[in-house]
XYZ file of N, CA and C in Angstrom:
639
model
N -216.943 16.890 -73.591
C -217.660 17.588 -74.664
C -218.419 16.628 -75.568
N -217.959 15.376 -75.678
C -218.610 14.398 -76.551
C -219.698 13.620 -75.829
N -219.734 13.728 -74.494
C -220.688 12.936 -73.731
C -220.181 11.538 -73.422
N -218.945 11.233 -73.810
C -218.379 9.921 -73.542
C -218.061 9.769 -72.056
N -218.354 8.597 -71.484
C -218.068 8.325 -70.081
C -216.556 8.320 -69.848
N -216.089 9.097 -68.888
C -214.660 9.179 -68.590
C -214.264 8.117 -67.570
N -215.022 8.021 -66.474
C -214.791 6.945 -65.506
C -216.046 6.714 -64.683
N -216.082 5.562 -64.045
C -217.219 5.201 -63.200
C -216.677 4.591 -61.908
N -217.229 4.992 -60.785
C -216.782 4.467 -59.489
C -217.982 3.968 -58.701
N -218.172 2.652 -58.602
C -219.256 2.118 -57.771
C -218.949 2.380 -56.289
N -219.879 3.017 -55.592
C -219.695 3.277 -54.162
C -220.238 2.110 -53.335
N -221.345 1.535 -53.763
C -221.859 0.351 -53.095
C -222.700 0.609 -51.868
N -222.903 1.884 -51.540
C -223.704 2.223 -50.354
C -224.201 3.660 -50.522
N -225.230 4.060 -49.782
C -225.736 5.432 -49.903
C -224.662 6.456 -49.546
N -224.571 7.525 -50.349
C -223.570 8.550 -50.072
C -224.178 9.937 -50.221
N -223.466 10.929 -49.701
C -223.929 12.306 -49.663
C -223.344 13.093 -50.837
N -223.719 14.358 -50.955
C -223.251 15.186 -52.062
C -221.724 15.285 -52.062
N -221.044 14.906 -53.137
C -219.583 14.990 -53.196
C -219.099 16.433 -53.069
N -217.908 16.582 -52.499
C -217.285 17.889 -52.325
C -216.060 17.962 -53.226
N -215.963 19.015 -54.034
C -214.843 19.189 -54.953
C -213.744 19.968 -54.256
N -212.553 19.388 -54.135
C -211.405 20.054 -53.522
C -210.189 19.872 -54.425
N -209.777 20.959 -55.113
C -208.649 20.925 -56.041
C -208.843 19.801 -57.058
N -207.950 18.796 -57.099
C -208.091 17.714 -58.068
C -208.698 16.467 -57.433
N -209.386 16.661 -56.303
C -209.990 15.542 -55.593
C -211.502 15.696 -55.516
N -212.162 14.559 -55.383
C -213.572 14.516 -55.052
C -213.663 13.807 -53.703
N -214.278 14.459 -52.714
C -214.415 13.901 -51.373
C -215.856 13.456 -51.191
N -216.049 12.157 -50.974
C -217.388 11.575 -50.924
C -217.616 10.941 -49.557
N -218.678 11.384 -48.879
C -219.065 10.807 -47.596
C -220.150 9.766 -47.809
N -220.013 8.614 -47.175
C -221.105 7.653 -47.147
C -221.848 7.820 -45.834
N -223.118 7.500 -45.833
C -223.938 7.729 -44.640
C -223.502 6.876 -43.458
N -222.845 5.745 -43.722
C -222.432 4.898 -42.602
C -221.076 5.296 -42.018
N -220.486 6.430 -42.490
C -219.322 6.956 -41.797
C -218.000 6.897 -42.523
N -217.994 6.683 -43.831
C -216.732 6.671 -44.574
C -216.544 7.992 -45.326
N -215.279 8.363 -45.473
C -214.899 9.470 -46.343
C -213.980 8.911 -47.412
N -214.397 8.995 -48.672
C -213.617 8.474 -49.788
C -212.912 9.619 -50.500
N -211.615 9.454 -50.706
C -210.848 10.415 -51.494
C -210.715 9.846 -52.904
N -211.215 10.598 -53.898
C -211.261 10.102 -55.265
C -210.481 11.051 -56.172
N -209.601 10.492 -56.993
C -208.879 11.280 -57.988
C -209.861 11.703 -59.073
N -210.015 13.017 -59.252
C -211.035 13.522 -60.163
C -210.749 13.177 -61.623
N -209.465 13.011 -61.970
C -209.114 12.718 -63.358
C -209.271 11.236 -63.704
N -208.924 10.361 -62.753
C -208.918 8.930 -63.049
C -210.097 8.173 -62.451
N -210.730 8.753 -61.396
C -211.805 8.046 -60.709
C -211.310 7.028 -59.704
N -210.000 7.006 -59.446
C -209.440 6.045 -58.493
C -209.727 6.485 -57.067
N -210.165 5.531 -56.239
C -210.368 5.782 -54.811
C -209.017 5.587 -54.112
N -208.364 6.704 -53.753
C -206.988 6.638 -53.269
C -206.870 6.401 -51.770
N -207.784 6.972 -50.977
C -207.736 6.775 -49.526
C -209.142 6.755 -48.944
N -209.273 6.115 -47.784
C -210.556 6.041 -47.085
C -210.337 6.396 -45.613
N -211.192 7.267 -45.078
C -211.211 7.567 -43.652
C -212.521 7.031 -43.084
N -212.445 6.345 -41.949
C -213.652 5.819 -41.322
C -213.914 6.570 -40.022
N -215.053 7.261 -39.956
C -215.435 7.974 -38.745
C -216.113 7.008 -37.771
N -216.106 7.345 -36.481
C -216.679 6.428 -35.481
C -218.201 6.503 -35.383
N -218.859 7.199 -36.310
C -220.319 7.285 -36.288
C -220.835 7.547 -37.694
N -222.145 7.452 -37.852
C -222.761 7.744 -39.136
C -222.673 9.237 -39.431
N -222.865 9.601 -40.708
C -222.782 10.986 -41.136
C -224.092 11.404 -41.786
N -224.547 12.609 -41.442
C -225.810 13.086 -41.989
C -225.659 14.184 -43.016
N -224.452 14.784 -43.085
C -224.228 15.865 -44.038
C -222.865 15.694 -44.692
N -222.688 16.377 -45.807
C -221.379 16.406 -46.450
C -220.424 17.275 -45.631
N -219.156 17.235 -45.990
C -218.143 18.020 -45.289
C -217.957 19.369 -45.979
N -217.185 20.239 -45.326
C -216.804 21.510 -45.936
C -215.352 21.786 -45.600
N -214.755 22.777 -46.266
C -213.365 23.111 -45.992
C -213.193 24.625 -46.031
N -212.130 25.086 -45.358
C -211.838 26.507 -45.316
C -210.962 26.940 -46.468
N -210.777 28.251 -46.585
C -209.989 28.800 -47.686
C -208.499 28.840 -47.384
N -208.140 28.945 -46.104
C -206.742 29.175 -45.751
C -205.953 27.905 -45.483
N -206.566 26.914 -44.859
C -205.850 25.716 -44.444
C -206.449 24.470 -45.119
N -205.627 23.441 -45.391
C -206.144 22.205 -45.994
C -206.837 21.322 -44.961
N -207.922 21.841 -44.396
C -208.644 21.121 -43.351
C -210.088 20.891 -43.777
N -210.589 19.736 -43.400
C -211.951 19.344 -43.696
C -212.738 19.351 -42.392
N -213.935 19.946 -42.423
C -214.792 19.997 -41.235
C -216.009 19.118 -41.489
N -216.149 18.095 -40.656
C -217.190 17.091 -40.860
C -218.048 16.959 -39.614
N -219.349 17.227 -39.751
C -220.278 17.039 -38.642
C -220.709 15.584 -38.592
N -220.642 14.995 -37.401
C -221.144 13.643 -37.217
C -222.662 13.634 -37.170
N -223.245 12.454 -37.191
C -224.697 12.328 -37.126
C -225.248 12.927 -35.831
N -224.413 12.934 -34.797
C -224.806 13.541 -33.523
C -223.553 13.955 -32.750
N -223.703 14.928 -31.901
C -222.711 15.345 -30.901
C -221.428 15.995 -31.420
N -220.692 15.359 -32.345
C -219.321 15.762 -32.632
C -219.132 16.452 -33.980
N -218.115 17.336 -34.004
C -217.620 17.944 -35.233
C -216.146 17.568 -35.360
N -215.759 16.995 -36.495
C -214.398 16.492 -36.693
C -213.614 17.422 -37.613
N -212.333 17.591 -37.299
C -211.425 18.352 -38.145
C -210.397 17.382 -38.710
N -210.340 17.269 -40.042
C -209.476 16.290 -40.701
C -208.501 17.011 -41.629
N -207.227 16.659 -41.544
C -206.215 17.185 -42.456
C -206.403 16.521 -43.817
N -206.694 17.306 -44.844
C -206.974 16.725 -46.159
C -205.725 16.085 -46.763
N -204.543 16.615 -46.455
C -203.314 16.091 -47.049
C -202.910 14.748 -46.447
N -203.115 14.582 -45.131
C -202.707 13.332 -44.474
C -203.893 12.446 -44.113
N -205.106 12.996 -44.156
C -206.339 12.323 -43.748
C -206.297 11.916 -42.273
N -205.581 12.667 -41.474
C -205.533 12.437 -40.035
C -206.533 13.348 -39.333
N -207.170 12.830 -38.286
C -208.079 13.639 -37.482
C -207.254 14.535 -36.562
N -207.452 15.841 -36.673
C -206.680 16.811 -35.896
C -207.397 17.258 -34.631
N -208.721 17.183 -34.635
C -209.462 17.712 -33.497
C -210.899 17.221 -33.550
N -211.515 17.106 -32.379
C -212.933 16.779 -32.277
C -213.569 17.796 -31.329
N -214.589 18.510 -31.816
C -215.318 19.461 -30.983
C -216.655 18.842 -30.602
N -216.938 18.799 -29.301
C -218.235 18.316 -28.845
C -219.260 19.437 -29.006
N -220.181 19.266 -29.927
C -221.221 20.258 -30.186
C -222.482 19.921 -29.399
N -222.790 18.631 -29.303
C -223.938 18.199 -28.530
C -225.245 18.147 -29.293
N -225.187 18.205 -30.628
C -226.431 18.162 -31.399
C -227.024 16.750 -31.388
N -228.344 16.684 -31.517
C -229.033 15.398 -31.484
C -228.931 14.693 -32.837
N -229.158 13.398 -32.816
C -229.056 12.590 -34.031
C -230.047 13.084 -35.075
N -229.539 13.351 -36.280
C -230.374 13.763 -37.392
C -230.796 15.220 -37.380
N -230.300 16.017 -36.411
C -230.760 17.406 -36.304
C -230.040 18.353 -37.255
N -228.893 17.952 -37.815
C -228.199 18.777 -38.800
C -228.445 18.202 -40.187
N -229.188 18.960 -40.999
C -229.554 18.482 -42.334
C -228.749 19.146 -43.440
N -227.946 20.165 -43.099
C -227.117 20.842 -44.102
C -225.674 20.853 -43.601
N -224.702 20.854 -44.522
C -223.292 20.858 -44.114
C -222.915 22.164 -43.419
N -221.844 22.146 -42.627
C -221.308 23.400 -42.103
C -220.897 24.309 -43.262
N -220.883 25.614 -43.013
C -220.380 26.551 -44.012
C -219.238 27.349 -43.393
N -218.267 27.698 -44.234
C -217.086 28.440 -43.796
C -217.136 29.839 -44.389
N -216.939 30.846 -43.532
C -216.964 32.227 -44.011
C -216.042 33.092 -43.163
N -215.058 33.703 -43.784
C -214.176 34.698 -43.166
C -213.573 34.188 -41.858
N -213.107 32.947 -41.861
C -212.437 32.413 -40.689
C -213.356 31.866 -39.616
N -214.645 31.754 -39.906
C -215.605 31.192 -38.961
C -216.343 30.026 -39.614
N -216.741 29.093 -38.778
C -217.537 27.957 -39.228
C -218.937 28.130 -38.674
N -219.951 27.834 -39.484
C -221.327 27.967 -39.040
C -222.049 26.635 -39.193
N -222.636 26.205 -38.087
C -223.413 24.973 -38.054
C -224.862 25.331 -37.770
N -225.784 24.653 -38.433
C -227.202 24.915 -38.184
C -227.859 23.632 -37.699
N -228.444 23.720 -36.503
C -229.102 22.571 -35.886
C -230.606 22.826 -35.828
N -231.384 21.893 -36.362
C -232.836 21.964 -36.260
C -233.258 21.360 -34.924
N -233.736 22.208 -34.020
C -234.001 21.747 -32.653
C -235.471 21.407 -32.424
N -236.353 21.788 -33.351
C -237.775 21.460 -33.264
C -238.357 21.552 -34.662
N -239.644 21.253 -34.790
C -240.274 21.282 -36.116
C -240.372 22.696 -36.671
N -240.284 23.704 -35.794
C -240.410 25.089 -36.256
C -239.282 25.985 -35.756
N -238.181 25.398 -35.288
C -237.092 26.204 -34.752
C -235.737 25.589 -35.098
N -234.754 26.459 -35.283
C -233.384 26.005 -35.505
C -232.420 27.020 -34.903
N -231.165 26.620 -34.772
C -230.135 27.481 -34.192
C -228.930 27.502 -35.120
N -228.434 28.702 -35.400
C -227.181 28.872 -36.129
C -226.073 29.037 -35.095
N -225.113 28.143 -35.100
C -223.984 28.202 -34.171
C -222.766 28.742 -34.913
N -222.100 29.722 -34.331
C -220.899 30.308 -34.917
C -219.686 29.766 -34.168
N -218.770 29.153 -34.918
C -217.587 28.516 -34.337
C -216.344 29.294 -34.741
N -215.586 29.755 -33.756
C -214.327 30.455 -34.028
C -213.183 29.449 -34.066
N -212.072 29.849 -34.684
C -210.896 28.985 -34.778
C -209.643 29.849 -34.787
N -208.479 29.220 -34.574
C -207.228 29.976 -34.625
C -206.760 30.113 -36.069
N -205.584 30.726 -36.245
C -205.086 30.993 -37.599
C -204.748 29.721 -38.359
N -204.636 28.592 -37.648
C -204.367 27.307 -38.292
C -205.645 26.518 -38.563
N -206.784 27.121 -38.269
C -208.049 26.453 -38.517
C -208.439 25.450 -37.467
N -207.802 25.525 -36.296
C -208.067 24.575 -35.220
C -208.434 25.308 -33.934
N -208.463 24.562 -32.817
C -208.892 25.098 -31.525
C -210.288 25.708 -31.643
N -211.213 24.894 -32.123
C -212.579 25.356 -32.372
C -213.298 25.682 -31.067
N -214.118 26.733 -31.114
C -214.869 27.143 -29.929
C -216.130 27.875 -30.368
N -217.272 27.473 -29.817
C -218.529 28.148 -30.126
C -218.566 29.503 -29.427
N -218.860 30.574 -30.194
C -218.847 31.908 -29.616
C -220.164 32.656 -29.787
N -221.088 32.117 -30.576
C -222.317 32.860 -30.834
C -223.415 31.904 -31.270
N -224.652 32.219 -30.884
C -225.825 31.466 -31.337
C -226.885 32.437 -31.839
N -227.536 32.059 -32.933
C -228.608 32.875 -33.498
C -229.825 31.985 -33.685
N -230.960 32.378 -33.109
C -232.186 31.595 -33.212
C -232.885 31.894 -34.534
N -233.411 30.847 -35.169
C -234.133 30.974 -36.433
C -235.507 30.340 -36.299
N -236.486 30.903 -36.988
C -237.817 30.303 -37.013
C -237.934 29.429 -38.250
N -238.244 28.166 -38.028
C -238.290 27.197 -39.109
C -237.035 26.345 -39.130
N -237.083 25.266 -39.881
C -235.920 24.387 -40.036
C -235.128 24.797 -41.279
N -233.838 24.521 -41.243
C -232.981 24.783 -42.398
C -232.688 23.452 -43.072
N -233.195 23.285 -44.294
C -233.054 22.021 -45.021
C -232.317 22.203 -46.345
N -232.022 23.465 -46.713
C -231.265 23.779 -47.923
C -229.958 24.447 -47.484
N -228.805 24.011 -47.996
C -227.530 24.577 -47.552
C -227.471 26.094 -47.717
N -226.940 26.805 -46.713
C -226.756 28.255 -46.830
C -225.790 28.598 -47.958
N -225.874 29.823 -48.447
C -224.965 30.309 -49.483
C -223.977 31.296 -48.868
N -222.719 31.189 -49.264
C -221.698 32.138 -48.834
C -221.274 32.961 -50.047
N -221.354 34.278 -49.937
C -220.897 35.149 -51.019
C -220.181 36.344 -50.389
N -218.953 36.572 -50.879
C -218.076 37.572 -50.284
C -217.946 37.271 -48.795
N -218.316 38.202 -47.922
C -218.233 37.904 -46.490
C -219.636 37.790 -45.878
N -220.569 37.375 -46.704
C -221.951 37.273 -46.260
C -222.468 35.844 -46.388
N -223.464 35.535 -45.554
C -224.068 34.203 -45.534
C -225.578 34.363 -45.648
N -226.165 33.615 -46.577
C -227.612 33.656 -46.825
C -228.233 32.349 -46.338
N -229.237 32.465 -45.464
C -229.905 31.297 -44.883
C -231.402 31.409 -45.126
N -232.032 30.322 -45.578
C -233.489 30.266 -45.705
C -234.014 29.134 -44.834
N -235.242 29.292 -44.343
C -235.867 28.234 -43.550
C -237.116 27.720 -44.259
N -237.637 26.591 -43.766
C -238.796 25.977 -44.422
C -240.120 26.639 -44.044
N -240.056 27.743 -43.286
C -241.264 28.531 -43.001
C -241.209 29.891 -43.689
N -240.294 30.020 -44.655
C -240.261 31.214 -45.477
C -239.345 32.323 -45.006
N -238.582 32.107 -43.943
C -237.653 33.138 -43.484
C -236.440 33.215 -44.406
N -235.938 34.434 -44.615
C -234.722 34.663 -45.390
C -233.827 35.580 -44.558
N -232.607 35.144 -44.295
C -231.687 35.919 -43.475
C -230.368 36.095 -44.220
N -229.873 37.329 -44.248
C -228.549 37.611 -44.784
C -227.694 38.142 -43.634
N -226.570 37.477 -43.385
C -225.678 37.855 -42.297
C -224.354 38.374 -42.845
N -223.838 39.393 -42.180
C -222.519 39.921 -42.491
C -221.541 39.357 -41.475
N -220.391 38.873 -41.954
C -219.387 38.263 -41.080
C -218.168 39.173 -41.023
N -217.867 39.674 -39.815
C -216.748 40.593 -39.634
C -215.981 40.201 -38.376
N -214.759 39.666 -38.519
C -213.996 39.230 -37.349
C -213.550 40.374 -36.446
N -213.721 41.622 -36.886
C -213.255 42.769 -36.107
C -214.309 43.338 -35.166
N -215.516 42.765 -35.168
C -216.554 43.249 -34.263
C -217.040 42.097 -33.392
N -217.770 42.439 -32.344
C -218.274 41.442 -31.406
C -219.768 41.680 -31.175
N -220.614 40.673 -31.479
C -220.281 39.373 -32.078
C -219.981 39.502 -33.564
N -219.252 38.571 -34.139
C -218.781 38.719 -35.521
C -219.847 38.547 -36.589
N -220.950 37.877 -36.270
C -222.006 37.647 -37.260
C -223.186 38.552 -36.929
N -223.475 39.488 -37.844
C -224.529 40.471 -37.635
C -225.574 40.362 -38.747
N -226.830 40.591 -38.387
C -227.905 40.558 -39.376
C -227.808 41.762 -40.311
N -227.821 41.494 -41.609
C -227.766 42.551 -42.613
C -229.147 42.805 -43.207
N -229.905 41.737 -43.419
C -231.259 41.868 -43.973
C -232.091 40.662 -43.554
N -233.395 40.874 -43.416
C -234.291 39.829 -42.934
C -235.606 39.839 -43.677
N -236.135 38.662 -43.960
C -237.545 38.480 -44.282
C -238.065 37.491 -43.253
N -239.006 37.903 -42.435
C -239.483 37.058 -41.349
C -240.292 35.873 -41.864
N -240.243 34.784 -41.110
C -241.015 33.599 -41.459
C -242.505 33.919 -41.370
N -243.268 33.551 -42.404
C -244.700 33.854 -42.421
C -245.558 32.633 -42.737
N -244.922 31.537 -43.134
C -245.686 30.341 -43.519
C -246.140 29.574 -42.282
N -247.235 28.869 -42.416
C -247.725 28.022 -41.329
C -247.422 26.550 -41.579
N -247.097 26.225 -42.833
C -246.736 24.857 -43.180
C -245.358 24.849 -43.818
N -244.637 23.768 -43.600
C -243.265 23.652 -44.094
C -243.234 23.531 -45.619
N -242.287 24.231 -46.246
C -242.033 24.072 -47.677
C -240.559 24.364 -47.931
N -240.034 23.848 -49.010
C -238.618 24.009 -49.330
C -238.451 25.178 -50.287
N -237.463 26.040 -50.023
C -237.162 27.144 -50.930
C -235.667 27.166 -51.204
N -235.320 27.516 -52.445
C -233.925 27.490 -52.889
C -233.471 28.903 -53.234
N -232.391 29.387 -52.601
C -231.932 30.749 -52.864
C -230.724 30.797 -53.804
N -230.596 31.901 -54.520
C -229.363 32.234 -55.231
C -229.121 33.738 -55.063
N -227.887 34.149 -55.287
C -227.530 35.562 -55.262
C -227.005 35.928 -56.638
N -227.554 37.009 -57.211
C -227.155 37.416 -58.555
C -227.164 38.928 -58.648
N -225.987 39.508 -58.913
C -225.850 40.951 -59.111
C -226.477 41.757 -57.978
N -226.163 41.362 -56.763
C -226.622 42.125 -55.606
C -228.057 41.872 -55.204
N -228.718 40.929 -55.850
C -230.078 40.599 -55.500
C -230.178 39.150 -55.016
N -231.092 38.919 -54.076
C -231.376 37.570 -53.581
C -232.650 37.077 -54.241
N -232.565 35.929 -54.896
C -233.740 35.285 -55.494
C -234.052 34.023 -54.701
N -235.318 33.847 -54.352
C -235.741 32.683 -53.578
C -236.884 31.997 -54.321
N -236.671 30.735 -54.662
C -237.695 29.961 -55.366
C -238.279 28.922 -54.438
N -239.549 29.056 -54.135
C -240.262 28.092 -53.301
C -241.650 27.887 -53.869
N -242.650 28.271 -53.094
C -244.028 28.260 -53.649
C -244.195 29.399 -54.642
N -243.343 30.432 -54.503
C -243.323 31.545 -55.452
C -241.863 31.833 -55.797
N -241.650 32.739 -56.753
C -240.297 33.224 -57.055
C -240.237 34.684 -56.612
N -239.381 34.965 -55.644
C -239.322 36.307 -55.062
C -237.933 36.888 -55.229
Protein backbone atom coordinates (compact mmCIF):
# COMPACT_ATOMS: atom_id res chain seq x y z
CA UNK A 1 0.00 0.00 0.00
CA UNK A 2 2.94 2.37 0.61
CA UNK A 3 4.76 1.49 -2.61
CA UNK A 4 7.75 0.25 -0.62
CA UNK A 5 9.76 -2.55 -2.29
CA UNK A 6 9.07 -5.85 -0.50
CA UNK A 7 11.66 -8.02 -2.24
CA UNK A 8 13.70 -8.25 -5.41
CA UNK A 9 14.88 -11.41 -7.19
CA UNK A 10 17.44 -11.09 -10.00
CA UNK A 11 16.74 -13.81 -12.58
CA UNK A 12 19.80 -13.10 -14.71
CA UNK A 13 18.29 -14.37 -17.96
CA UNK A 14 15.18 -13.82 -20.12
CA UNK A 15 12.05 -15.26 -18.53
CA UNK A 16 8.37 -15.73 -19.36
CA UNK A 17 5.21 -14.49 -17.63
CA UNK A 18 5.24 -15.75 -14.00
CA UNK A 19 2.45 -18.08 -12.90
CA UNK A 20 0.81 -17.56 -9.49
CA UNK A 21 0.10 -20.83 -7.64
CA UNK A 22 -1.10 -20.54 -4.01
CA UNK A 23 1.83 -18.95 -2.11
CA UNK A 24 4.31 -19.59 -4.92
CA UNK A 25 5.43 -17.80 -8.03
CA UNK A 26 6.50 -20.18 -10.83
CA UNK A 27 8.89 -18.55 -13.30
CA UNK A 28 10.07 -20.13 -16.55
CA UNK A 29 13.28 -18.98 -18.20
CA UNK A 30 13.53 -19.30 -21.96
CA UNK A 31 16.58 -21.56 -21.72
CA UNK A 32 14.61 -24.25 -19.86
CA UNK A 33 14.53 -23.55 -16.12
CA UNK A 34 11.52 -23.49 -13.83
CA UNK A 35 12.07 -21.41 -10.69
CA UNK A 36 9.91 -21.88 -7.61
CA UNK A 37 9.76 -18.59 -5.70
CA UNK A 38 8.23 -17.95 -2.27
CA UNK A 39 5.76 -15.14 -2.90
CA UNK A 40 6.15 -13.65 0.59
CA UNK A 41 9.94 -13.66 0.87
CA UNK A 42 11.13 -13.73 -2.76
CA UNK A 43 13.37 -16.72 -2.00
CA UNK A 44 14.09 -19.08 -4.90
CA UNK A 45 13.40 -22.40 -3.16
CA UNK A 46 13.73 -24.96 -5.98
CA UNK A 47 14.79 -25.16 -9.63
CA UNK A 48 13.70 -27.65 -12.30
CA UNK A 49 15.75 -27.90 -15.50
CA UNK A 50 13.94 -29.09 -18.62
CA UNK A 51 15.89 -30.81 -21.42
CA UNK A 52 14.97 -28.08 -23.94
CA UNK A 53 14.19 -24.40 -24.26
CA UNK A 54 10.72 -23.09 -23.36
CA UNK A 55 8.56 -20.81 -25.46
CA UNK A 56 5.54 -20.37 -23.20
CA UNK A 57 4.68 -20.19 -19.53
CA UNK A 58 3.19 -23.20 -17.75
CA UNK A 59 -0.36 -23.81 -16.57
CA UNK A 60 -1.99 -25.96 -13.90
CA UNK A 61 -5.29 -27.72 -13.35
CA UNK A 62 -7.88 -27.15 -10.65
CA UNK A 63 -8.04 -30.66 -9.21
CA UNK A 64 -4.45 -31.91 -8.99
CA UNK A 65 -1.16 -30.17 -8.03
CA UNK A 66 0.27 -30.69 -11.51
CA UNK A 67 2.02 -28.28 -13.82
CA UNK A 68 1.70 -28.61 -17.60
CA UNK A 69 4.65 -27.21 -19.52
CA UNK A 70 5.00 -27.14 -23.30
CA UNK A 71 8.55 -27.45 -24.57
CA UNK A 72 9.90 -25.28 -27.37
CA UNK A 73 9.14 -28.20 -29.68
CA UNK A 74 7.66 -31.71 -29.69
CA UNK A 75 7.00 -32.39 -25.98
CA UNK A 76 4.50 -31.53 -23.25
CA UNK A 77 5.73 -32.15 -19.68
CA UNK A 78 3.68 -32.93 -16.59
CA UNK A 79 5.39 -31.86 -13.35
CA UNK A 80 4.26 -32.48 -9.77
CA UNK A 81 4.27 -29.03 -8.16
CA UNK A 82 4.75 -30.44 -4.64
CA UNK A 83 7.80 -32.60 -5.45
CA UNK A 84 8.93 -30.92 -8.71
CA UNK A 85 9.26 -34.37 -10.26
CA UNK A 86 8.41 -35.01 -13.91
CA UNK A 87 5.44 -37.40 -13.98
CA UNK A 88 4.87 -37.75 -17.70
CA UNK A 89 5.98 -36.57 -21.14
CA UNK A 90 3.49 -36.43 -24.03
CA UNK A 91 4.92 -36.30 -27.54
CA UNK A 92 2.86 -33.63 -29.31
CA UNK A 93 5.13 -33.14 -32.30
CA UNK A 94 4.83 -29.37 -32.61
CA UNK A 95 7.59 -27.49 -34.43
CA UNK A 96 10.06 -25.18 -32.72
CA UNK A 97 8.50 -21.82 -31.89
CA UNK A 98 5.02 -22.80 -33.14
CA UNK A 99 3.33 -22.46 -29.72
CA UNK A 100 3.20 -18.81 -28.70
CA UNK A 101 0.62 -19.07 -25.89
CA UNK A 102 0.56 -21.34 -22.81
CA UNK A 103 -1.73 -24.36 -22.60
CA UNK A 104 -5.10 -23.68 -20.98
CA UNK A 105 -6.98 -25.99 -18.62
CA UNK A 106 -10.76 -26.25 -18.70
CA UNK A 107 -13.13 -28.81 -17.15
CA UNK A 108 -10.58 -31.61 -17.03
CA UNK A 109 -9.13 -30.99 -20.50
CA UNK A 110 -5.93 -29.33 -21.63
CA UNK A 111 -5.88 -27.22 -24.79
CA UNK A 112 -2.77 -26.49 -26.81
CA UNK A 113 -2.70 -24.12 -29.77
CA UNK A 114 -0.07 -24.61 -32.47
CA UNK A 115 0.52 -22.03 -35.20
CA UNK A 116 1.19 -24.19 -38.24
CA UNK A 117 1.43 -21.43 -40.89
CA UNK A 118 1.28 -17.65 -41.20
CA UNK A 119 -2.51 -17.82 -41.54
CA UNK A 120 -3.46 -21.10 -39.85
CA UNK A 121 -3.39 -22.68 -36.41
CA UNK A 122 -4.73 -25.80 -34.69
CA UNK A 123 -6.37 -26.15 -31.28
CA UNK A 124 -5.49 -29.55 -29.82
CA UNK A 125 -7.70 -30.99 -27.07
CA UNK A 126 -5.88 -33.25 -24.60
CA UNK A 127 -7.80 -35.62 -22.32
CA UNK A 128 -6.46 -36.93 -19.00
CA UNK A 129 -7.46 -39.32 -16.23
CA UNK A 130 -8.86 -38.32 -12.83
CA UNK A 131 -5.29 -37.85 -11.55
CA UNK A 132 -4.44 -35.40 -14.31
CA UNK A 133 -2.17 -37.84 -16.12
CA UNK A 134 -2.22 -40.35 -19.00
CA UNK A 135 -2.55 -37.51 -21.48
CA UNK A 136 -4.00 -38.26 -24.91
CA UNK A 137 -4.99 -36.02 -27.82
CA UNK A 138 -8.66 -36.59 -28.67
CA UNK A 139 -9.72 -33.64 -30.82
CA UNK A 140 -8.37 -31.02 -33.23
CA UNK A 141 -10.01 -27.77 -34.31
CA UNK A 142 -8.67 -25.75 -37.25
CA UNK A 143 -8.43 -21.96 -36.86
CA UNK A 144 -7.80 -19.24 -39.43
CA UNK A 145 -4.98 -17.00 -38.32
CA UNK A 146 -2.32 -17.41 -35.64
CA UNK A 147 -3.03 -17.31 -31.92
CA UNK A 148 -0.61 -14.91 -30.21
CA UNK A 149 -2.73 -13.82 -27.20
CA UNK A 150 -3.51 -16.42 -24.48
CA UNK A 151 -7.08 -17.80 -24.58
CA UNK A 152 -9.46 -16.94 -21.74
CA UNK A 153 -11.22 -19.57 -19.65
CA UNK A 154 -14.49 -18.59 -17.96
CA UNK A 155 -16.83 -21.08 -16.32
CA UNK A 156 -16.69 -24.05 -18.71
CA UNK A 157 -16.00 -21.96 -21.78
CA UNK A 158 -12.85 -20.99 -23.67
CA UNK A 159 -12.43 -17.80 -25.71
CA UNK A 160 -9.83 -17.76 -28.51
CA UNK A 161 -8.88 -14.88 -30.82
CA UNK A 162 -6.57 -14.99 -33.84
CA UNK A 163 -4.41 -12.34 -35.49
CA UNK A 164 -6.75 -12.25 -38.52
CA UNK A 165 -9.73 -11.12 -36.47
CA UNK A 166 -11.41 -14.44 -35.70
CA UNK A 167 -13.19 -14.81 -32.35
CA UNK A 168 -14.23 -18.26 -31.14
CA UNK A 169 -16.10 -19.24 -27.98
CA UNK A 170 -16.06 -22.96 -27.16
CA UNK A 171 -18.16 -24.88 -24.68
CA UNK A 172 -16.37 -27.71 -22.86
CA UNK A 173 -18.53 -30.65 -21.78
CA UNK A 174 -16.92 -33.99 -20.80
CA UNK A 175 -20.28 -35.75 -21.23
CA UNK A 176 -20.50 -35.30 -25.00
CA UNK A 177 -18.34 -36.39 -27.92
CA UNK A 178 -16.36 -34.47 -28.97
CA UNK A 179 -16.14 -32.55 -25.68
CA UNK A 180 -15.26 -29.14 -27.17
CA UNK A 181 -18.09 -27.61 -29.20
CA UNK A 182 -18.36 -24.22 -30.89
CA UNK A 183 -20.74 -21.90 -29.03
CA UNK A 184 -20.20 -18.67 -30.98
CA UNK A 185 -18.02 -17.51 -33.87
CA UNK A 186 -16.82 -14.37 -35.58
CA UNK A 187 -15.03 -15.42 -38.75
CA UNK A 188 -11.59 -14.10 -39.64
CA UNK A 189 -11.93 -11.16 -42.05
CA UNK A 190 -8.57 -9.37 -41.91
CA UNK A 191 -5.98 -9.69 -44.66
CA UNK A 192 -3.08 -8.50 -42.52
CA UNK A 193 -2.03 -9.73 -39.09
CA UNK A 194 -2.89 -7.64 -36.02
CA UNK A 195 -3.07 -8.35 -32.30
CA UNK A 196 -6.39 -8.23 -30.44
CA UNK A 197 -7.00 -8.63 -26.71
CA UNK A 198 -10.25 -10.14 -25.38
CA UNK A 199 -12.04 -9.92 -22.04
CA UNK A 200 -15.36 -11.29 -20.82
CA UNK A 201 -17.61 -9.06 -18.72
CA UNK A 202 -21.20 -9.72 -17.63
CA UNK A 203 -21.92 -12.17 -20.41
CA UNK A 204 -20.37 -10.06 -23.13
CA UNK A 205 -17.11 -10.53 -25.06
CA UNK A 206 -15.06 -7.39 -25.65
CA UNK A 207 -12.22 -7.48 -28.18
CA UNK A 208 -9.72 -4.64 -28.48
CA UNK A 209 -7.59 -4.58 -31.61
CA UNK A 210 -7.77 -2.08 -34.44
CA UNK A 211 -11.26 -1.37 -33.07
CA UNK A 212 -13.15 -2.04 -29.83
CA UNK A 213 -15.97 -4.50 -30.47
